[in-house]
Tab-separated table of C-alpha atoms in Angstrom:
chain	number	residue	atom	x	y	z
A	1	UNK	CA	-112.353	122.354	126.270
A	2	UNK	CA	-112.432	119.307	124.045
A	3	UNK	CA	-114.772	116.466	124.551
A	4	UNK	CA	-114.301	113.094	122.951
A	5	UNK	CA	-117.100	111.504	121.111
A	6	UNK	CA	-117.700	107.685	121.478
A	7	UNK	CA	-116.303	104.987	119.822
A	8	UNK	CA	-113.933	104.917	122.407
A	9	UNK	CA	-111.611	102.166	120.935
A	10	UNK	CA	-108.217	103.254	119.775
A	11	UNK	CA	-105.889	104.463	118.096
A	12	UNK	CA	-106.097	107.110	120.613
A	13	UNK	CA	-104.720	110.596	120.111
A	14	UNK	CA	-101.109	111.116	121.044
A	15	UNK	CA	-101.127	114.954	120.421
A	16	UNK	CA	-103.170	116.033	123.096
A	17	UNK	CA	-101.570	118.061	126.050
A	18	UNK	CA	-104.705	119.245	127.813
A	19	UNK	CA	-104.984	117.238	131.067
A	20	UNK	CA	-108.996	117.188	130.909
A	21	UNK	CA	-108.528	115.627	127.513
A	22	UNK	CA	-106.102	113.270	128.409
A	23	UNK	CA	-108.162	112.255	131.359
A	24	UNK	CA	-110.878	111.654	129.076
A	25	UNK	CA	-108.239	109.322	126.763
A	26	UNK	CA	-106.833	107.664	129.758
A	27	UNK	CA	-110.381	106.684	130.977
A	28	UNK	CA	-111.374	105.136	128.131
A	29	UNK	CA	-108.699	102.859	128.163
A	30	UNK	CA	-109.482	100.035	129.640
A	31	UNK	CA	-106.634	98.811	132.369
A	32	UNK	CA	-108.280	97.093	134.851
A	33	UNK	CA	-106.225	95.282	137.147
A	34	UNK	CA	-105.309	91.488	135.782
A	35	UNK	CA	-105.142	89.812	139.162
A	36	UNK	CA	-107.269	91.975	141.818
A	37	UNK	CA	-110.762	90.986	140.998
A	38	UNK	CA	-112.599	87.626	140.558
A	39	UNK	CA	-112.684	88.522	136.823
A	40	UNK	CA	-109.710	88.887	135.306
A	41	UNK	CA	-109.366	92.381	134.010
A	42	UNK	CA	-107.561	93.845	130.620
A	43	UNK	CA	-104.197	94.324	132.425
A	44	UNK	CA	-102.240	97.666	131.495
A	45	UNK	CA	-100.562	96.772	127.900
A	46	UNK	CA	-102.866	98.994	125.650
A	47	UNK	CA	-102.434	102.109	128.397
A	48	UNK	CA	-98.588	101.406	128.506
A	49	UNK	CA	-98.524	101.122	124.426
A	50	UNK	CA	-100.424	104.610	124.499
A	51	UNK	CA	-97.988	106.333	126.982
A	52	UNK	CA	-95.035	105.448	124.938
A	53	UNK	CA	-96.119	106.658	122.096
A	54	UNK	CA	-97.202	110.007	123.965
A	55	UNK	CA	-93.740	110.238	124.950
A	56	UNK	CA	-92.466	109.134	121.833
A	57	UNK	CA	-94.224	111.930	119.898
A	58	UNK	CA	-92.697	114.678	121.796
A	59	UNK	CA	-89.348	113.768	121.609
A	60	UNK	CA	-89.368	112.108	125.678
A	61	UNK	CA	-86.975	109.677	126.586
A	62	UNK	CA	-88.826	106.537	127.680
A	63	UNK	CA	-88.408	103.110	128.746
A	64	UNK	CA	-90.431	99.990	129.232
A	65	UNK	CA	-90.192	98.079	132.148
A	66	UNK	CA	-91.897	94.056	132.081
A	67	UNK	CA	-90.632	91.745	134.403
A	68	UNK	CA	-94.160	90.139	134.548
A	69	UNK	CA	-95.603	89.614	131.050
A	70	UNK	CA	-98.640	91.763	130.679
A	71	UNK	CA	-97.875	94.131	133.322
A	72	UNK	CA	-95.628	96.680	131.798
A	73	UNK	CA	-94.562	99.990	133.416
A	74	UNK	CA	-93.485	102.995	131.200
A	75	UNK	CA	-90.594	105.656	132.431
A	76	UNK	CA	-90.451	109.100	130.622
A	77	UNK	CA	-87.262	111.235	131.669
A	78	UNK	CA	-86.903	114.737	130.881
A	79	UNK	CA	-83.064	115.162	131.568
A	80	UNK	CA	-81.387	118.072	133.268
A	81	UNK	CA	-78.276	119.931	132.450
A	82	UNK	CA	-76.381	118.353	136.057
A	83	UNK	CA	-75.849	119.779	139.260
A	84	UNK	CA	-80.012	119.955	140.152
A	85	UNK	CA	-82.209	117.692	142.092
A	86	UNK	CA	-84.444	115.377	140.465
A	87	UNK	CA	-88.222	115.044	140.861
A	88	UNK	CA	-90.222	111.863	139.898
A	89	UNK	CA	-93.835	112.030	139.242
A	90	UNK	CA	-95.266	108.860	140.031
A	91	UNK	CA	-98.930	107.187	139.765
A	92	UNK	CA	-100.425	104.065	138.516
A	93	UNK	CA	-102.047	102.987	135.447
A	94	UNK	CA	-104.366	100.392	136.138
A	95	UNK	CA	-107.635	100.562	138.194
A	96	UNK	CA	-109.881	98.154	140.205
A	97	UNK	CA	-112.627	96.087	138.039
A	98	UNK	CA	-115.008	97.405	135.639
A	99	UNK	CA	-118.023	95.125	137.188
A	100	UNK	CA	-118.624	97.105	140.042
A	101	UNK	CA	-118.865	99.928	137.929
A	102	UNK	CA	-122.938	100.713	137.469
A	103	UNK	CA	-123.165	102.599	133.804
A	104	UNK	CA	-120.568	102.937	131.304
A	105	UNK	CA	-117.141	102.449	133.138
A	106	UNK	CA	-114.766	103.581	129.976
A	107	UNK	CA	-117.512	106.833	129.384
A	108	UNK	CA	-114.886	109.353	130.126
A	109	UNK	CA	-118.135	111.886	129.601
A	110	UNK	CA	-117.881	115.341	130.732
A	111	UNK	CA	-120.955	116.386	132.388
A	112	UNK	CA	-122.017	119.501	134.883
A	113	UNK	CA	-122.296	118.433	138.715
A	114	UNK	CA	-123.079	120.578	141.268
A	115	UNK	CA	-121.965	123.482	138.769
A	116	UNK	CA	-118.751	122.169	137.736
A	117	UNK	CA	-117.537	119.931	135.120
A	118	UNK	CA	-116.424	116.638	136.222
A	119	UNK	CA	-115.576	113.630	133.951
A	120	UNK	CA	-117.017	110.078	134.973
A	121	UNK	CA	-115.622	106.788	134.511
A	122	UNK	CA	-114.003	103.987	136.116
A	123	UNK	CA	-110.343	105.307	137.280
A	124	UNK	CA	-111.294	108.805	136.294
A	125	UNK	CA	-110.465	110.034	139.947
A	126	UNK	CA	-108.081	106.952	140.957
A	127	UNK	CA	-106.094	107.597	139.311
A	128	UNK	CA	-105.995	108.291	135.603
A	129	UNK	CA	-106.556	112.044	136.048
A	130	UNK	CA	-103.335	112.513	138.288
A	131	UNK	CA	-101.549	110.708	135.362
A	132	UNK	CA	-102.994	113.001	133.077
A	133	UNK	CA	-101.925	116.167	135.307
A	134	UNK	CA	-98.432	114.797	135.300
A	135	UNK	CA	-98.302	114.232	131.273
A	136	UNK	CA	-99.649	118.210	130.887
A	137	UNK	CA	-97.212	118.901	133.148
A	138	UNK	CA	-94.057	117.556	131.328
A	139	UNK	CA	-95.483	118.647	127.887
A	140	UNK	CA	-95.300	122.144	129.400
A	141	UNK	CA	-91.833	121.760	130.706
A	142	UNK	CA	-90.785	120.193	127.118
A	143	UNK	CA	-92.761	122.402	125.063
A	144	UNK	CA	-91.650	125.596	126.582
A	145	UNK	CA	-87.696	124.330	127.331
A	146	UNK	CA	-87.990	125.180	130.669
A	147	UNK	CA	-83.957	125.120	131.967
A	148	UNK	CA	-83.642	122.568	134.381
A	149	UNK	CA	-80.459	121.092	135.907
A	150	UNK	CA	-82.340	118.203	137.664
A	151	UNK	CA	-83.974	115.004	135.685
A	152	UNK	CA	-87.808	115.020	135.915
A	153	UNK	CA	-89.009	111.440	135.681
A	154	UNK	CA	-92.686	110.238	134.840
A	155	UNK	CA	-92.945	106.778	136.400
A	156	UNK	CA	-96.433	105.322	135.055
A	157	UNK	CA	-96.538	102.268	136.909
A	158	UNK	CA	-98.897	99.129	136.883
A	159	UNK	CA	-100.388	97.153	139.623
A	160	UNK	CA	-100.502	99.668	142.289
A	161	UNK	CA	-104.234	98.118	143.221
A	162	UNK	CA	-102.772	94.769	143.860
A	163	UNK	CA	-99.374	94.016	144.550
A	164	UNK	CA	-97.310	97.086	143.393
A	165	UNK	CA	-95.809	95.228	140.794
A	166	UNK	CA	-94.867	98.038	138.813
A	167	UNK	CA	-93.182	100.264	141.476
A	168	UNK	CA	-91.298	97.403	142.688
A	169	UNK	CA	-89.914	96.791	139.315
A	170	UNK	CA	-89.285	100.697	139.147
A	171	UNK	CA	-86.973	100.188	142.222
A	172	UNK	CA	-85.695	97.318	141.390
A	173	UNK	CA	-84.443	98.475	138.016
A	174	UNK	CA	-82.551	101.184	139.910
A	175	UNK	CA	-84.632	104.598	139.207
A	176	UNK	CA	-84.173	106.962	142.275
A	177	UNK	CA	-84.952	110.987	142.963
A	178	UNK	CA	-84.193	113.449	145.333
A	179	UNK	CA	-87.698	113.750	145.574
A	180	UNK	CA	-91.182	112.324	144.517
A	181	UNK	CA	-94.835	113.073	144.202
A	182	UNK	CA	-97.665	110.868	143.778
A	183	UNK	CA	-101.073	112.447	142.357
A	184	UNK	CA	-103.713	110.071	143.994
A	185	UNK	CA	-106.900	111.814	144.933
A	186	UNK	CA	-106.529	113.305	148.158
A	187	UNK	CA	-109.040	115.971	147.529
A	188	UNK	CA	-106.259	118.819	147.647
A	189	UNK	CA	-104.771	117.803	150.956
A	190	UNK	CA	-101.101	117.300	151.240
A	191	UNK	CA	-100.384	113.925	152.574
A	192	UNK	CA	-96.905	113.183	154.109
A	193	UNK	CA	-97.619	109.681	156.130
A	194	UNK	CA	-99.586	106.767	156.178
A	195	UNK	CA	-99.969	103.118	157.668
A	196	UNK	CA	-98.753	100.122	156.052
A	197	UNK	CA	-99.884	96.837	156.528
A	198	UNK	CA	-99.008	93.137	157.564
A	199	UNK	CA	-100.600	90.210	157.135
A	200	UNK	CA	-99.893	87.344	159.388
A	201	UNK	CA	-101.544	83.749	159.396
A	202	UNK	CA	-101.830	81.733	162.552
A	203	UNK	CA	-102.484	77.738	162.222
A	204	UNK	CA	-104.077	76.513	165.516
A	205	UNK	CA	-103.745	72.710	165.753
A	206	UNK	CA	-106.131	70.326	166.656
A	207	UNK	CA	-106.786	66.363	165.905
A	208	UNK	CA	-109.106	64.943	163.244
A	209	UNK	CA	-111.464	62.248	164.466
A	210	UNK	CA	-115.174	61.249	163.910
A	211	UNK	CA	-117.579	63.585	165.407
A	212	UNK	CA	-118.788	61.040	167.538
A	213	UNK	CA	-115.399	60.239	169.149
A	214	UNK	CA	-114.700	63.339	171.504
A	215	UNK	CA	-111.768	61.253	173.409
A	216	UNK	CA	-109.826	61.081	170.245
A	217	UNK	CA	-110.834	64.874	168.402
A	218	UNK	CA	-109.711	67.823	169.333
A	219	UNK	CA	-111.106	70.990	167.988
A	220	UNK	CA	-109.170	73.360	166.351
A	221	UNK	CA	-111.844	75.772	165.646
A	222	UNK	CA	-112.816	76.047	169.057
A	223	UNK	CA	-109.772	76.414	170.434
A	224	UNK	CA	-108.931	79.299	168.050
A	225	UNK	CA	-111.218	81.120	170.135
A	226	UNK	CA	-108.737	81.476	172.760
A	227	UNK	CA	-106.163	83.354	170.226
A	228	UNK	CA	-108.912	85.821	169.131
A	229	UNK	CA	-109.727	86.501	172.861
A	230	UNK	CA	-106.008	87.117	173.513
A	231	UNK	CA	-106.231	89.155	170.154
A	232	UNK	CA	-108.556	91.158	171.334
A	233	UNK	CA	-106.624	92.243	174.843
A	234	UNK	CA	-103.305	92.678	172.663
A	235	UNK	CA	-105.041	95.273	170.393
A	236	UNK	CA	-106.059	97.892	172.965
A	237	UNK	CA	-101.956	98.015	173.527
A	238	UNK	CA	-101.107	98.448	170.023
A	239	UNK	CA	-98.951	101.867	169.791
A	240	UNK	CA	-99.923	105.292	168.447
A	241	UNK	CA	-97.881	107.524	166.373
A	242	UNK	CA	-98.330	111.473	166.875
A	243	UNK	CA	-98.923	111.902	163.219
A	244	UNK	CA	-100.238	108.955	161.735
A	245	UNK	CA	-102.484	107.627	164.684
A	246	UNK	CA	-103.004	104.203	166.415
A	247	UNK	CA	-101.897	101.183	164.690
A	248	UNK	CA	-104.902	98.675	164.190
A	249	UNK	CA	-105.387	95.236	163.822
A	250	UNK	CA	-108.472	92.881	162.480
A	251	UNK	CA	-109.199	89.130	161.774
A	252	UNK	CA	-109.945	88.926	157.905
A	253	UNK	CA	-110.421	85.676	157.384
A	254	UNK	CA	-110.564	82.421	159.205
A	255	UNK	CA	-110.884	79.226	157.419
A	256	UNK	CA	-110.866	75.430	159.022
A	257	UNK	CA	-112.558	71.947	159.080
A	258	UNK	CA	-113.443	69.552	156.231
A	259	UNK	CA	-117.115	68.537	157.399
A	260	UNK	CA	-119.628	69.462	160.027
A	261	UNK	CA	-118.960	65.524	160.768
A	262	UNK	CA	-115.641	65.681	161.701
A	263	UNK	CA	-113.551	67.619	164.170
A	264	UNK	CA	-111.106	70.121	162.817
A	265	UNK	CA	-107.246	69.599	162.535
A	266	UNK	CA	-106.608	72.893	161.454
A	267	UNK	CA	-108.113	76.446	161.722
A	268	UNK	CA	-106.143	79.492	159.816
A	269	UNK	CA	-106.707	82.904	161.078
A	270	UNK	CA	-105.605	85.682	159.090
A	271	UNK	CA	-104.385	88.827	161.151
A	272	UNK	CA	-103.972	92.358	159.136
A	273	UNK	CA	-102.093	94.625	161.081
A	274	UNK	CA	-102.398	98.320	159.910
A	275	UNK	CA	-98.886	99.618	161.076
A	276	UNK	CA	-97.029	102.627	162.327
A	277	UNK	CA	-93.160	103.186	161.661
A	278	UNK	CA	-92.260	101.852	165.168
A	279	UNK	CA	-93.786	98.437	164.034
A	280	UNK	CA	-91.977	95.447	162.131
A	281	UNK	CA	-92.143	92.381	160.491
A	282	UNK	CA	-89.938	90.938	162.943
A	283	UNK	CA	-91.924	92.945	166.206
A	284	UNK	CA	-95.199	91.700	165.085
A	285	UNK	CA	-94.044	88.085	164.807
A	286	UNK	CA	-92.158	88.599	168.319
A	287	UNK	CA	-95.673	89.720	169.658
A	288	UNK	CA	-97.635	86.707	168.101
A	289	UNK	CA	-95.469	84.183	169.305
A	290	UNK	CA	-95.178	85.432	172.925
A	291	UNK	CA	-98.845	85.549	172.935
A	292	UNK	CA	-99.392	82.001	171.337
A	293	UNK	CA	-96.857	80.429	173.774
A	294	UNK	CA	-98.600	82.534	176.720
A	295	UNK	CA	-102.160	80.684	175.669
A	296	UNK	CA	-100.441	77.313	175.314
A	297	UNK	CA	-98.989	77.605	179.037
A	298	UNK	CA	-102.406	78.583	180.601
A	299	UNK	CA	-104.118	76.104	178.289
A	300	UNK	CA	-102.494	72.088	178.129
A	301	UNK	CA	-103.035	70.791	175.004
A	302	UNK	CA	-103.185	73.863	173.229
A	303	UNK	CA	-101.136	73.746	169.957
A	304	UNK	CA	-99.879	76.171	167.000
A	305	UNK	CA	-97.595	76.022	164.229
A	306	UNK	CA	-95.089	79.233	164.008
A	307	UNK	CA	-96.980	82.487	162.760
A	308	UNK	CA	-96.020	83.392	159.236
A	309	UNK	CA	-96.131	86.838	157.175
A	310	UNK	CA	-97.848	86.683	153.930
A	311	UNK	CA	-97.624	89.868	152.918
A	312	UNK	CA	-95.949	93.536	154.307
A	313	UNK	CA	-95.649	96.684	153.212
A	314	UNK	CA	-93.939	99.743	155.047
A	315	UNK	CA	-95.452	102.915	156.485
A	316	UNK	CA	-94.555	105.809	155.107
A	317	UNK	CA	-93.740	109.240	156.949
A	318	UNK	CA	-91.974	112.249	155.831
A	319	UNK	CA	-91.154	115.444	158.330
A	320	UNK	CA	-93.684	118.197	157.470
A	321	UNK	CA	-90.345	120.367	158.114
A	322	UNK	CA	-88.956	118.714	154.714
A	323	UNK	CA	-88.425	120.941	151.757
A	324	UNK	CA	-90.472	119.256	149.365
A	325	UNK	CA	-93.474	119.538	151.566
A	326	UNK	CA	-92.602	123.001	152.347
A	327	UNK	CA	-92.154	124.022	148.942
A	328	UNK	CA	-95.230	122.244	147.614
A	329	UNK	CA	-97.644	123.654	150.396
A	330	UNK	CA	-96.095	127.091	148.786
A	331	UNK	CA	-97.168	126.303	145.768
A	332	UNK	CA	-100.278	125.172	146.348
A	333	UNK	CA	-101.611	127.991	148.579
A	334	UNK	CA	-100.654	130.071	145.458
A	335	UNK	CA	-102.687	127.741	143.153
A	336	UNK	CA	-105.643	127.076	145.712
A	337	UNK	CA	-106.061	130.326	147.017
A	338	UNK	CA	-105.391	128.861	150.821
A	339	UNK	CA	-103.182	126.738	152.509
A	340	UNK	CA	-103.561	123.408	151.801
A	341	UNK	CA	-104.207	120.757	155.167
A	342	UNK	CA	-100.800	118.791	155.785
A	343	UNK	CA	-102.148	115.329	157.238
A	344	UNK	CA	-101.837	111.488	156.884
A	345	UNK	CA	-103.991	109.292	155.050
A	346	UNK	CA	-105.678	105.660	156.079
A	347	UNK	CA	-104.971	104.039	153.096
A	348	UNK	CA	-101.491	102.744	151.851
A	349	UNK	CA	-100.214	103.775	148.478
A	350	UNK	CA	-96.741	103.491	146.520
A	351	UNK	CA	-95.356	106.362	148.599
A	352	UNK	CA	-94.059	104.055	151.159
A	353	UNK	CA	-92.040	101.550	148.680
A	354	UNK	CA	-90.294	104.829	147.668
A	355	UNK	CA	-89.856	106.081	150.771
A	356	UNK	CA	-88.383	102.836	151.927
A	357	UNK	CA	-85.815	102.954	149.351
A	358	UNK	CA	-84.579	106.713	150.364
A	359	UNK	CA	-87.032	108.746	148.109
A	360	UNK	CA	-88.962	111.549	150.067
A	361	UNK	CA	-92.121	111.204	148.856
A	362	UNK	CA	-95.484	113.232	149.196
A	363	UNK	CA	-98.660	112.840	148.134
A	364	UNK	CA	-101.064	115.397	146.663
A	365	UNK	CA	-103.845	115.228	143.616
A	366	UNK	CA	-107.449	116.066	142.883
A	367	UNK	CA	-110.749	116.045	144.299
A	368	UNK	CA	-114.060	113.963	143.218
A	369	UNK	CA	-115.844	111.267	144.572
A	370	UNK	CA	-116.387	107.269	144.153
A	371	UNK	CA	-113.270	105.478	144.539
A	372	UNK	CA	-113.567	101.754	143.951
A	373	UNK	CA	-117.349	102.520	143.992
A	374	UNK	CA	-120.299	101.776	141.458
A	375	UNK	CA	-120.150	105.562	140.019
A	376	UNK	CA	-116.659	107.388	139.913
A	377	UNK	CA	-115.957	111.051	138.876
A	378	UNK	CA	-113.299	113.758	139.204
A	379	UNK	CA	-113.640	117.613	139.151
A	380	UNK	CA	-111.987	119.014	136.069
A	381	UNK	CA	-110.695	122.079	137.981
A	382	UNK	CA	-109.083	120.257	140.778
A	383	UNK	CA	-107.221	118.205	137.330
A	384	UNK	CA	-105.907	121.543	136.110
A	385	UNK	CA	-104.748	122.850	140.184
A	386	UNK	CA	-102.603	119.367	140.018
A	387	UNK	CA	-101.308	120.309	136.625
A	388	UNK	CA	-100.207	124.033	137.699
A	389	UNK	CA	-98.780	122.356	140.914
A	390	UNK	CA	-96.808	120.015	139.112
A	391	UNK	CA	-95.455	122.577	136.350
A	392	UNK	CA	-94.140	124.925	139.216
A	393	UNK	CA	-92.678	122.195	141.357
A	394	UNK	CA	-90.568	120.871	138.589
A	395	UNK	CA	-89.452	124.569	137.462
A	396	UNK	CA	-88.523	125.167	141.341
A	397	UNK	CA	-87.310	121.454	142.628
A	398	UNK	CA	-85.093	120.611	139.839
A	399	UNK	CA	-83.781	124.318	139.039
């Protein structure tokens, strides 16, 4: 196993095919998200440049998508002979902030932990090891000239940690496949479903006045309490999905008033809904409008603006019986030595965007700890397993 030595600045070696060493290289490239944190990150330009050079070195067709300056995504394609199913290997190239990492966020060091080699660094687990597994897999397919009828699409996308600019750009550019896999770090669990989320803002309206003039003022913050109480009752009736589990909501933000000595004219509550497939933007807005109208009927003087959706991401659900699920599970069983658990997950990822445009998508990946935490590491053996799953899946799915 190759262990790279500092210094860590480029140029980085594009001849590497080993998934562990690729994980080290990718971890040492700062690709912290530009828009996610209070302190802007480095962005995806350097890592996108490396990926394009890596693909060029192997003669793999590649394309750069950059609709927003400084937020590039790279698409590599191994073309099949025709008549087979295509497979997309999708993975994000950005990470969360380096500021929250305790020590050497870009180290990429291999160290033994509990008797097993692991790689440390921000993004090593989430999800540069997944990208490395994808890269090693397509390098293996390319170098061995594995006969394929369907195309293999390697989609290294920007901005998944914030607004999913990369996968949205990918979809808008027309890239599609008959199946897709995302190697988020699932600890060897095969994920077929997850919740979506919707952010809804609600303005409760009052009347501004001097704090000494209660006859003129209407306290919007106090009246927002009626809305919060109604939400608490409403959440008990949220639907449940047999795979994903119960929908949920919470009030993530509340903002109102100008100063203590004035009656607040407006109080804005932002509610996040974690959604299941039966819920839509329209159904949730309908429920919020009905809830607000009921309060206004019961509480004369209660006023509000129309609720509005500020951000919405769909849920994801692929039937367990789907051939992509069954084929991947069979391959993973051979490699892991046991049948992987097939589950849903609580967090959201780009699988939902791919699923929404008709691309059957699953999530399966490596083991480790420290997602978005002060220390992050990935198990090297699990990277190799993910690579092996992808090699076999490409050969079987795209035949």
